[in-house]
mmCIF file with all atom_site columns, C-alpha atoms in Angstrom:
data_model
loop_
_atom_site.group_PDB
_atom_site.id
_atom_site.type_symbol
_atom_site.label_atom_id
_atom_site.label_alt_id
_atom_site.label_comp_id
_atom_site.label_asym_id
_atom_site.label_entity_id
_atom_site.label_seq_id
_atom_site.pdbx_PDB_ins_code
_atom_site.Cartn_x
_atom_site.Cartn_y
_atom_site.Cartn_z
_atom_site.occupancy
_atom_site.B_iso_or_equiv
_atom_site.pdbx_formal_charge
_atom_site.auth_seq_id
_atom_site.auth_comp_id
_atom_site.auth_asym_id
_atom_site.auth_atom_id
_atom_site.pdbx_PDB_model_num
ATOM 1   C CA . UNK A 1 1   ? 18.664  10.761  -9.437  1.00 53.00 ? 7   UNK A CA 1
ATOM 2   C CA . UNK A 1 2   ? 14.964  11.116  -10.179 1.00 65.00 ? 8   UNK A CA 1
ATOM 3   C CA . UNK A 1 3   ? 12.621  8.198   -9.944  1.00 90.00 ? 9   UNK A CA 1
ATOM 4   C CA . UNK A 1 4   ? 9.606   7.358   -12.024 1.00 95.00 ? 10  UNK A CA 1
ATOM 5   C CA . UNK A 1 5   ? 6.481   7.052   -9.840  1.00 98.00 ? 11  UNK A CA 1
ATOM 6   C CA . UNK A 1 6   ? 5.515   3.644   -11.212 1.00 97.00 ? 12  UNK A CA 1
ATOM 7   C CA . UNK A 1 7   ? 9.033   2.275   -10.737 1.00 96.00 ? 13  UNK A CA 1
ATOM 8   C CA . UNK A 1 8   ? 9.030   3.517   -7.132  1.00 97.00 ? 14  UNK A CA 1
ATOM 9   C CA . UNK A 1 9   ? 5.652   1.958   -6.362  1.00 97.00 ? 15  UNK A CA 1
ATOM 10  C CA . UNK A 1 10  ? 6.655   -1.340  -7.982  1.00 97.00 ? 16  UNK A CA 1
ATOM 11  C CA . UNK A 1 11  ? 9.793   -1.378  -5.814  1.00 97.00 ? 17  UNK A CA 1
ATOM 12  C CA . UNK A 1 12  ? 7.567   -0.950  -2.756  1.00 97.00 ? 18  UNK A CA 1
ATOM 13  C CA . UNK A 1 13  ? 5.390   -3.814  -4.015  1.00 98.00 ? 19  UNK A CA 1
ATOM 14  C CA . UNK A 1 14  ? 8.460   -6.020  -4.439  1.00 98.00 ? 20  UNK A CA 1
ATOM 15  C CA . UNK A 1 15  ? 9.606   -5.316  -0.868  1.00 98.00 ? 21  UNK A CA 1
ATOM 16  C CA . UNK A 1 16  ? 6.116   -6.029  0.506   1.00 98.00 ? 22  UNK A CA 1
ATOM 17  C CA . UNK A 1 17  ? 5.883   -9.286  -1.444  1.00 98.00 ? 23  UNK A CA 1
ATOM 18  C CA . UNK A 1 18  ? 9.181   -10.399 0.089   1.00 98.00 ? 24  UNK A CA 1
ATOM 19  C CA . UNK A 1 19  ? 7.834   -9.710  3.586   1.00 98.00 ? 25  UNK A CA 1
ATOM 20  C CA . UNK A 1 20  ? 4.709   -11.697 2.696   1.00 98.00 ? 26  UNK A CA 1
ATOM 21  C CA . UNK A 1 21  ? 6.784   -14.667 1.476   1.00 98.00 ? 27  UNK A CA 1
ATOM 22  C CA . UNK A 1 22  ? 8.928   -14.523 4.625   1.00 98.00 ? 28  UNK A CA 1
ATOM 23  C CA . UNK A 1 23  ? 5.804   -14.584 6.813   1.00 97.00 ? 29  UNK A CA 1
ATOM 24  C CA . UNK A 1 24  ? 4.347   -17.521 4.893   1.00 96.00 ? 30  UNK A CA 1
ATOM 25  C CA . UNK A 1 25  ? 7.649   -19.411 5.132   1.00 97.00 ? 31  UNK A CA 1
ATOM 26  C CA . UNK A 1 26  ? 8.045   -18.811 8.872   1.00 96.00 ? 32  UNK A CA 1
ATOM 27  C CA . UNK A 1 27  ? 5.898   -21.805 9.741   1.00 87.00 ? 33  UNK A CA 1
ATOM 28  C CA . UNK A 1 28  ? 4.244   -22.932 12.949  1.00 86.00 ? 34  UNK A CA 1
ATOM 29  C CA . UNK A 1 29  ? 5.840   -21.955 16.230  1.00 85.00 ? 35  UNK A CA 1
ATOM 30  C CA . UNK A 1 30  ? 7.749   -18.988 14.789  1.00 94.00 ? 36  UNK A CA 1
ATOM 31  C CA . UNK A 1 31  ? 5.934   -16.430 16.937  1.00 94.00 ? 37  UNK A CA 1
ATOM 32  C CA . UNK A 1 32  ? 8.862   -14.038 17.348  1.00 96.00 ? 38  UNK A CA 1
ATOM 33  C CA . UNK A 1 33  ? 9.664   -14.100 13.634  1.00 97.00 ? 39  UNK A CA 1
ATOM 34  C CA . UNK A 1 34  ? 6.019   -13.633 12.668  1.00 97.00 ? 40  UNK A CA 1
ATOM 35  C CA . UNK A 1 35  ? 5.632   -10.783 15.145  1.00 96.00 ? 41  UNK A CA 1
ATOM 36  C CA . UNK A 1 36  ? 8.682   -8.987  13.684  1.00 97.00 ? 42  UNK A CA 1
ATOM 37  C CA . UNK A 1 37  ? 7.525   -9.584  10.108  1.00 98.00 ? 43  UNK A CA 1
ATOM 38  C CA . UNK A 1 38  ? 4.007   -8.339  10.769  1.00 97.00 ? 44  UNK A CA 1
ATOM 39  C CA . UNK A 1 39  ? 5.427   -5.145  12.310  1.00 97.00 ? 45  UNK A CA 1
ATOM 40  C CA . UNK A 1 40  ? 7.544   -4.675  9.175   1.00 98.00 ? 46  UNK A CA 1
ATOM 41  C CA . UNK A 1 41  ? 4.531   -5.402  6.948   1.00 98.00 ? 47  UNK A CA 1
ATOM 42  C CA . UNK A 1 42  ? 2.381   -2.909  8.853   1.00 97.00 ? 48  UNK A CA 1
ATOM 43  C CA . UNK A 1 43  ? 5.009   -0.189  8.537   1.00 96.00 ? 49  UNK A CA 1
ATOM 44  C CA . UNK A 1 44  ? 5.570   -0.846  4.834   1.00 97.00 ? 50  UNK A CA 1
ATOM 45  C CA . UNK A 1 45  ? 1.850   -0.869  4.054   1.00 96.00 ? 51  UNK A CA 1
ATOM 46  C CA . UNK A 1 46  ? 1.100   2.193   6.185   1.00 95.00 ? 52  UNK A CA 1
ATOM 47  C CA . UNK A 1 47  ? 3.749   4.208   4.351   1.00 95.00 ? 53  UNK A CA 1
ATOM 48  C CA . UNK A 1 48  ? 2.830   2.833   0.938   1.00 95.00 ? 54  UNK A CA 1
ATOM 49  C CA . UNK A 1 49  ? -0.923  3.367   1.181   1.00 94.00 ? 55  UNK A CA 1
ATOM 50  C CA . UNK A 1 50  ? -0.322  6.845   2.596   1.00 93.00 ? 56  UNK A CA 1
ATOM 51  C CA . UNK A 1 51  ? 1.843   7.996   -0.316  1.00 96.00 ? 57  UNK A CA 1
ATOM 52  C CA . UNK A 1 52  ? -0.489  6.473   -2.887  1.00 95.00 ? 58  UNK A CA 1
ATOM 53  C CA . UNK A 1 53  ? -3.569  8.040   -1.291  1.00 93.00 ? 59  UNK A CA 1
ATOM 54  C CA . UNK A 1 54  ? -1.953  11.435  -0.749  1.00 93.00 ? 60  UNK A CA 1
ATOM 55  C CA . UNK A 1 55  ? 0.034   11.776  -3.980  1.00 96.00 ? 61  UNK A CA 1
ATOM 56  C CA . UNK A 1 56  ? -0.390  9.135   -6.670  1.00 97.00 ? 62  UNK A CA 1
ATOM 57  C CA . UNK A 1 57  ? -4.137  8.634   -6.696  1.00 95.00 ? 63  UNK A CA 1
ATOM 58  C CA . UNK A 1 58  ? -5.144  12.327  -6.690  1.00 95.00 ? 64  UNK A CA 1
ATOM 59  C CA . UNK A 1 59  ? -2.607  13.150  -9.429  1.00 96.00 ? 65  UNK A CA 1
ATOM 60  C CA . UNK A 1 60  ? -3.623  10.184  -11.564 1.00 96.00 ? 66  UNK A CA 1
ATOM 61  C CA . UNK A 1 61  ? -7.319  11.052  -11.226 1.00 94.00 ? 67  UNK A CA 1
ATOM 62  C CA . UNK A 1 62  ? -6.513  14.588  -12.338 1.00 95.00 ? 68  UNK A CA 1
ATOM 63  C CA . UNK A 1 63  ? -4.245  13.635  -15.253 1.00 95.00 ? 69  UNK A CA 1
ATOM 64  C CA . UNK A 1 64  ? -5.704  10.316  -16.467 1.00 96.00 ? 70  UNK A CA 1
ATOM 65  C CA . UNK A 1 65  ? -9.503  10.380  -16.104 1.00 93.00 ? 71  UNK A CA 1
ATOM 66  C CA . UNK A 1 66  ? -9.776  7.001   -17.864 1.00 92.00 ? 72  UNK A CA 1
ATOM 67  C CA . UNK A 1 67  ? -8.520  5.228   -14.725 1.00 94.00 ? 73  UNK A CA 1
ATOM 68  C CA . UNK A 1 68  ? -10.880 6.972   -12.304 1.00 93.00 ? 74  UNK A CA 1
ATOM 69  C CA . UNK A 1 69  ? -12.864 3.788   -11.559 1.00 94.00 ? 75  UNK A CA 1
ATOM 70  C CA . UNK A 1 70  ? -9.604  1.884   -10.974 1.00 93.00 ? 76  UNK A CA 1
ATOM 71  C CA . UNK A 1 71  ? -8.399  4.546   -8.544  1.00 94.00 ? 77  UNK A CA 1
ATOM 72  C CA . UNK A 1 72  ? -11.694 4.540   -6.644  1.00 93.00 ? 78  UNK A CA 1
ATOM 73  C CA . UNK A 1 73  ? -11.452 0.755   -6.306  1.00 94.00 ? 79  UNK A CA 1
ATOM 74  C CA . UNK A 1 74  ? -7.861  1.138   -5.095  1.00 93.00 ? 80  UNK A CA 1
ATOM 75  C CA . UNK A 1 75  ? -8.965  3.594   -2.405  1.00 91.00 ? 81  UNK A CA 1
ATOM 76  C CA . UNK A 1 76  ? -11.435 0.968   -1.172  1.00 92.00 ? 82  UNK A CA 1
ATOM 77  C CA . UNK A 1 77  ? -8.823  -1.786  -1.247  1.00 94.00 ? 83  UNK A CA 1
ATOM 78  C CA . UNK A 1 78  ? -6.541  0.466   0.791   1.00 91.00 ? 84  UNK A CA 1
ATOM 79  C CA . UNK A 1 79  ? -9.336  1.020   3.267   1.00 89.00 ? 85  UNK A CA 1
ATOM 80  C CA . UNK A 1 80  ? -9.718  -2.738  3.753   1.00 93.00 ? 86  UNK A CA 1
ATOM 81  C CA . UNK A 1 81  ? -5.935  -3.057  4.212   1.00 94.00 ? 87  UNK A CA 1
ATOM 82  C CA . UNK A 1 82  ? -5.949  -0.151  6.698   1.00 91.00 ? 88  UNK A CA 1
ATOM 83  C CA . UNK A 1 83  ? -8.636  -1.819  8.800   1.00 91.00 ? 89  UNK A CA 1
ATOM 84  C CA . UNK A 1 84  ? -6.778  -5.147  8.835   1.00 94.00 ? 90  UNK A CA 1
ATOM 85  C CA . UNK A 1 85  ? -3.489  -3.391  9.653   1.00 94.00 ? 91  UNK A CA 1
ATOM 86  C CA . UNK A 1 86  ? -5.117  -1.521  12.552  1.00 91.00 ? 92  UNK A CA 1
ATOM 87  C CA . UNK A 1 87  ? -6.500  -4.766  13.933  1.00 93.00 ? 93  UNK A CA 1
ATOM 88  C CA . UNK A 1 88  ? -3.193  -6.613  13.509  1.00 95.00 ? 94  UNK A CA 1
ATOM 89  C CA . UNK A 1 89  ? -1.331  -3.792  15.256  1.00 94.00 ? 95  UNK A CA 1
ATOM 90  C CA . UNK A 1 90  ? -3.310  -4.617  18.411  1.00 94.00 ? 96  UNK A CA 1
ATOM 91  C CA . UNK A 1 91  ? -2.727  -8.366  18.219  1.00 95.00 ? 97  UNK A CA 1
ATOM 92  C CA . UNK A 1 92  ? 0.098   -10.710 19.068  1.00 94.00 ? 98  UNK A CA 1
ATOM 93  C CA . UNK A 1 93  ? 1.105   -13.974 17.382  1.00 95.00 ? 99  UNK A CA 1
ATOM 94  C CA . UNK A 1 94  ? -0.491  -15.811 20.293  1.00 94.00 ? 100 UNK A CA 1
ATOM 95  C CA . UNK A 1 95  ? -3.924  -14.493 19.337  1.00 95.00 ? 101 UNK A CA 1
ATOM 96  C CA . UNK A 1 96  ? -5.988  -17.221 17.725  1.00 95.00 ? 102 UNK A CA 1
ATOM 97  C CA . UNK A 1 97  ? -6.766  -15.141 14.607  1.00 96.00 ? 103 UNK A CA 1
ATOM 98  C CA . UNK A 1 98  ? -3.322  -13.537 14.119  1.00 97.00 ? 104 UNK A CA 1
ATOM 99  C CA . UNK A 1 99  ? -2.165  -15.881 11.347  1.00 96.00 ? 105 UNK A CA 1
ATOM 100 C CA . UNK A 1 100 ? -5.602  -15.930 9.686   1.00 97.00 ? 106 UNK A CA 1
ATOM 101 C CA . UNK A 1 101 ? -5.897  -12.138 9.716   1.00 97.00 ? 107 UNK A CA 1
ATOM 102 C CA . UNK A 1 102 ? -2.365  -11.784 8.345   1.00 98.00 ? 108 UNK A CA 1
ATOM 103 C CA . UNK A 1 103 ? -3.187  -14.282 5.594   1.00 97.00 ? 109 UNK A CA 1
ATOM 104 C CA . UNK A 1 104 ? -6.297  -12.303 4.610   1.00 97.00 ? 110 UNK A CA 1
ATOM 105 C CA . UNK A 1 105 ? -4.216  -9.104  4.554   1.00 98.00 ? 111 UNK A CA 1
ATOM 106 C CA . UNK A 1 106 ? -1.600  -10.796 2.356   1.00 98.00 ? 112 UNK A CA 1
ATOM 107 C CA . UNK A 1 107 ? -4.255  -12.109 -0.056  1.00 98.00 ? 113 UNK A CA 1
ATOM 108 C CA . UNK A 1 108 ? -6.062  -8.769  -0.267  1.00 97.00 ? 114 UNK A CA 1
ATOM 109 C CA . UNK A 1 109 ? -2.927  -6.679  -0.763  1.00 98.00 ? 115 UNK A CA 1
ATOM 110 C CA . UNK A 1 110 ? -1.440  -9.163  -3.238  1.00 98.00 ? 116 UNK A CA 1
ATOM 111 C CA . UNK A 1 111 ? -4.602  -8.904  -5.349  1.00 97.00 ? 117 UNK A CA 1
ATOM 112 C CA . UNK A 1 112 ? -4.470  -5.102  -5.140  1.00 97.00 ? 118 UNK A CA 1
ATOM 113 C CA . UNK A 1 113 ? -0.816  -4.908  -6.191  1.00 97.00 ? 119 UNK A CA 1
ATOM 114 C CA . UNK A 1 114 ? -1.416  -7.266  -9.100  1.00 97.00 ? 120 UNK A CA 1
ATOM 115 C CA . UNK A 1 115 ? -4.358  -5.185  -10.341 1.00 95.00 ? 121 UNK A CA 1
ATOM 116 C CA . UNK A 1 116 ? -2.345  -1.990  -10.125 1.00 95.00 ? 122 UNK A CA 1
ATOM 117 C CA . UNK A 1 117 ? 0.643   -3.443  -11.925 1.00 97.00 ? 123 UNK A CA 1
ATOM 118 C CA . UNK A 1 118 ? -1.235  -5.295  -14.657 1.00 97.00 ? 124 UNK A CA 1
ATOM 119 C CA . UNK A 1 119 ? -4.279  -3.092  -15.215 1.00 93.00 ? 125 UNK A CA 1
ATOM 120 C CA . UNK A 1 120 ? -3.843  0.542   -14.390 1.00 92.00 ? 126 UNK A CA 1
ATOM 121 C CA . UNK A 1 121 ? -0.104  1.238   -14.168 1.00 96.00 ? 127 UNK A CA 1
ATOM 122 C CA . UNK A 1 122 ? 0.207   0.450   -17.910 1.00 96.00 ? 128 UNK A CA 1
ATOM 123 C CA . UNK A 1 123 ? -2.649  2.880   -18.662 1.00 96.00 ? 129 UNK A CA 1
ATOM 124 C CA . UNK A 1 124 ? -0.985  5.573   -16.540 1.00 97.00 ? 130 UNK A CA 1
ATOM 125 C CA . UNK A 1 125 ? 2.411   4.990   -18.179 1.00 96.00 ? 131 UNK A CA 1
ATOM 126 C CA . UNK A 1 126 ? 0.830   5.237   -21.638 1.00 96.00 ? 132 UNK A CA 1
ATOM 127 C CA . UNK A 1 127 ? -1.003  8.467   -20.752 1.00 97.00 ? 133 UNK A CA 1
ATOM 128 C CA . UNK A 1 128 ? 1.790   10.326  -18.949 1.00 96.00 ? 134 UNK A CA 1
ATOM 129 C CA . UNK A 1 129 ? 5.223   11.345  -20.095 1.00 92.00 ? 135 UNK A CA 1
ATOM 130 C CA . UNK A 1 130 ? 8.493   10.563  -18.376 1.00 94.00 ? 136 UNK A CA 1
ATOM 131 C CA . UNK A 1 131 ? 8.711   14.067  -16.905 1.00 95.00 ? 137 UNK A CA 1
ATOM 132 C CA . UNK A 1 132 ? 5.258   13.817  -15.287 1.00 96.00 ? 138 UNK A CA 1
ATOM 133 C CA . UNK A 1 133 ? 6.020   10.373  -13.861 1.00 97.00 ? 139 UNK A CA 1
ATOM 134 C CA . UNK A 1 134 ? 9.320   11.672  -12.469 1.00 97.00 ? 140 UNK A CA 1
ATOM 135 C CA . UNK A 1 135 ? 7.581   14.687  -10.904 1.00 96.00 ? 141 UNK A CA 1
ATOM 136 C CA . UNK A 1 136 ? 5.034   12.390  -9.265  1.00 97.00 ? 142 UNK A CA 1
ATOM 137 C CA . UNK A 1 137 ? 7.892   10.112  -8.182  1.00 97.00 ? 143 UNK A CA 1
ATOM 138 C CA . UNK A 1 138 ? 9.659   13.054  -6.509  1.00 96.00 ? 144 UNK A CA 1
ATOM 139 C CA . UNK A 1 139 ? 6.417   13.947  -4.708  1.00 97.00 ? 145 UNK A CA 1
ATOM 140 C CA . UNK A 1 140 ? 6.022   10.303  -3.602  1.00 97.00 ? 146 UNK A CA 1
ATOM 141 C CA . UNK A 1 141 ? 9.558   10.291  -2.172  1.00 96.00 ? 147 UNK A CA 1
ATOM 142 C CA . UNK A 1 142 ? 8.872   13.556  -0.339  1.00 96.00 ? 148 UNK A CA 1
ATOM 143 C CA . UNK A 1 143 ? 5.615   12.177  1.073   1.00 96.00 ? 149 UNK A CA 1
ATOM 144 C CA . UNK A 1 144 ? 7.418   8.999   2.127   1.00 96.00 ? 150 UNK A CA 1
ATOM 145 C CA . UNK A 1 145 ? 9.644   11.080  4.420   1.00 95.00 ? 151 UNK A CA 1
ATOM 146 C CA . UNK A 1 146 ? 6.674   12.413  6.394   1.00 93.00 ? 152 UNK A CA 1
ATOM 147 C CA . UNK A 1 147 ? 4.424   9.375   6.071   1.00 93.00 ? 153 UNK A CA 1
ATOM 148 C CA . UNK A 1 148 ? 3.075   7.700   9.198   1.00 90.00 ? 154 UNK A CA 1
ATOM 149 C CA . UNK A 1 149 ? 4.869   4.477   10.088  1.00 88.00 ? 155 UNK A CA 1
ATOM 150 C CA . UNK A 1 150 ? 2.185   2.758   12.149  1.00 82.00 ? 156 UNK A CA 1
ATOM 151 C CA . UNK A 1 151 ? -1.549  2.242   11.583  1.00 77.00 ? 157 UNK A CA 1
ATOM 152 C CA . UNK A 1 152 ? -2.207  4.010   14.914  1.00 68.00 ? 158 UNK A CA 1
ATOM 153 C CA . UNK A 1 153 ? -0.526  7.257   13.819  1.00 56.00 ? 159 UNK A CA 1
ATOM 154 C CA . UNK A 1 154 ? -3.049  10.135  13.632  1.00 57.00 ? 160 UNK A CA 1
ATOM 155 C CA . UNK A 1 155 ? -2.440  10.706  9.894   1.00 61.00 ? 161 UNK A CA 1
ATOM 156 C CA . UNK A 1 156 ? -2.949  6.995   9.210   1.00 59.00 ? 162 UNK A CA 1
ATOM 157 C CA . UNK A 1 157 ? -6.121  6.974   11.308  1.00 56.00 ? 163 UNK A CA 1
ATOM 158 C CA . UNK A 1 158 ? -7.387  10.095  9.535   1.00 58.00 ? 164 UNK A CA 1
ATOM 159 C CA . UNK A 1 159 ? -6.987  8.305   6.205   1.00 57.00 ? 165 UNK A CA 1
ATOM 160 C CA . UNK A 1 160 ? -9.106  5.380   7.462   1.00 54.00 ? 166 UNK A CA 1
ATOM 161 C CA . UNK A 1 161 ? -11.760 7.673   8.949   1.00 56.00 ? 167 UNK A CA 1
ATOM 162 C CA . UNK A 1 162 ? -11.906 9.778   5.777   1.00 60.00 ? 168 UNK A CA 1
ATOM 163 C CA . UNK A 1 163 ? -12.578 6.607   3.792   1.00 53.00 ? 169 UNK A CA 1
ATOM 164 C CA . UNK A 1 164 ? -15.529 5.812   6.035   1.00 51.00 ? 170 UNK A CA 1
ATOM 165 C CA . UNK A 1 165 ? -17.171 9.214   5.604   1.00 52.00 ? 171 UNK A CA 1
ATOM 166 C CA . UNK A 1 166 ? -16.144 10.164  2.056   1.00 55.00 ? 172 UNK A CA 1
#
């Protein structure tokens, strides 16, 4: 069964939002739970930003020039998320800034997902046909298979470094 690129990305967003809610609901003194959730968040975001940066954003820039500024902003928002994820990957729940850094990550990524879903996904859907969105979706699924799973993975680090020097 083929999957529309926007549907696939929204499913990722839904899964990430659930992890965010679970972290926020964990409460004080739930270090083990928070540690597990942050690891899951980092993996989900590393994979998601990778497939968007490698597949979705370049294709959308090529096919829908009207959203170029939105895509450039999204690259920058991903860069901020990548930096926070890299820092969180080296921290533990006992670190004084662990919860605060996770909260900033959640706020930043939540804003990013909302902008994508409300502002530029509708423009992309209107500009592209079902076949194109399914082709991009297939490429996203393929990229997901080879995507890095941790912020420290060389391909994930390359993405962050490229953003610094692009």
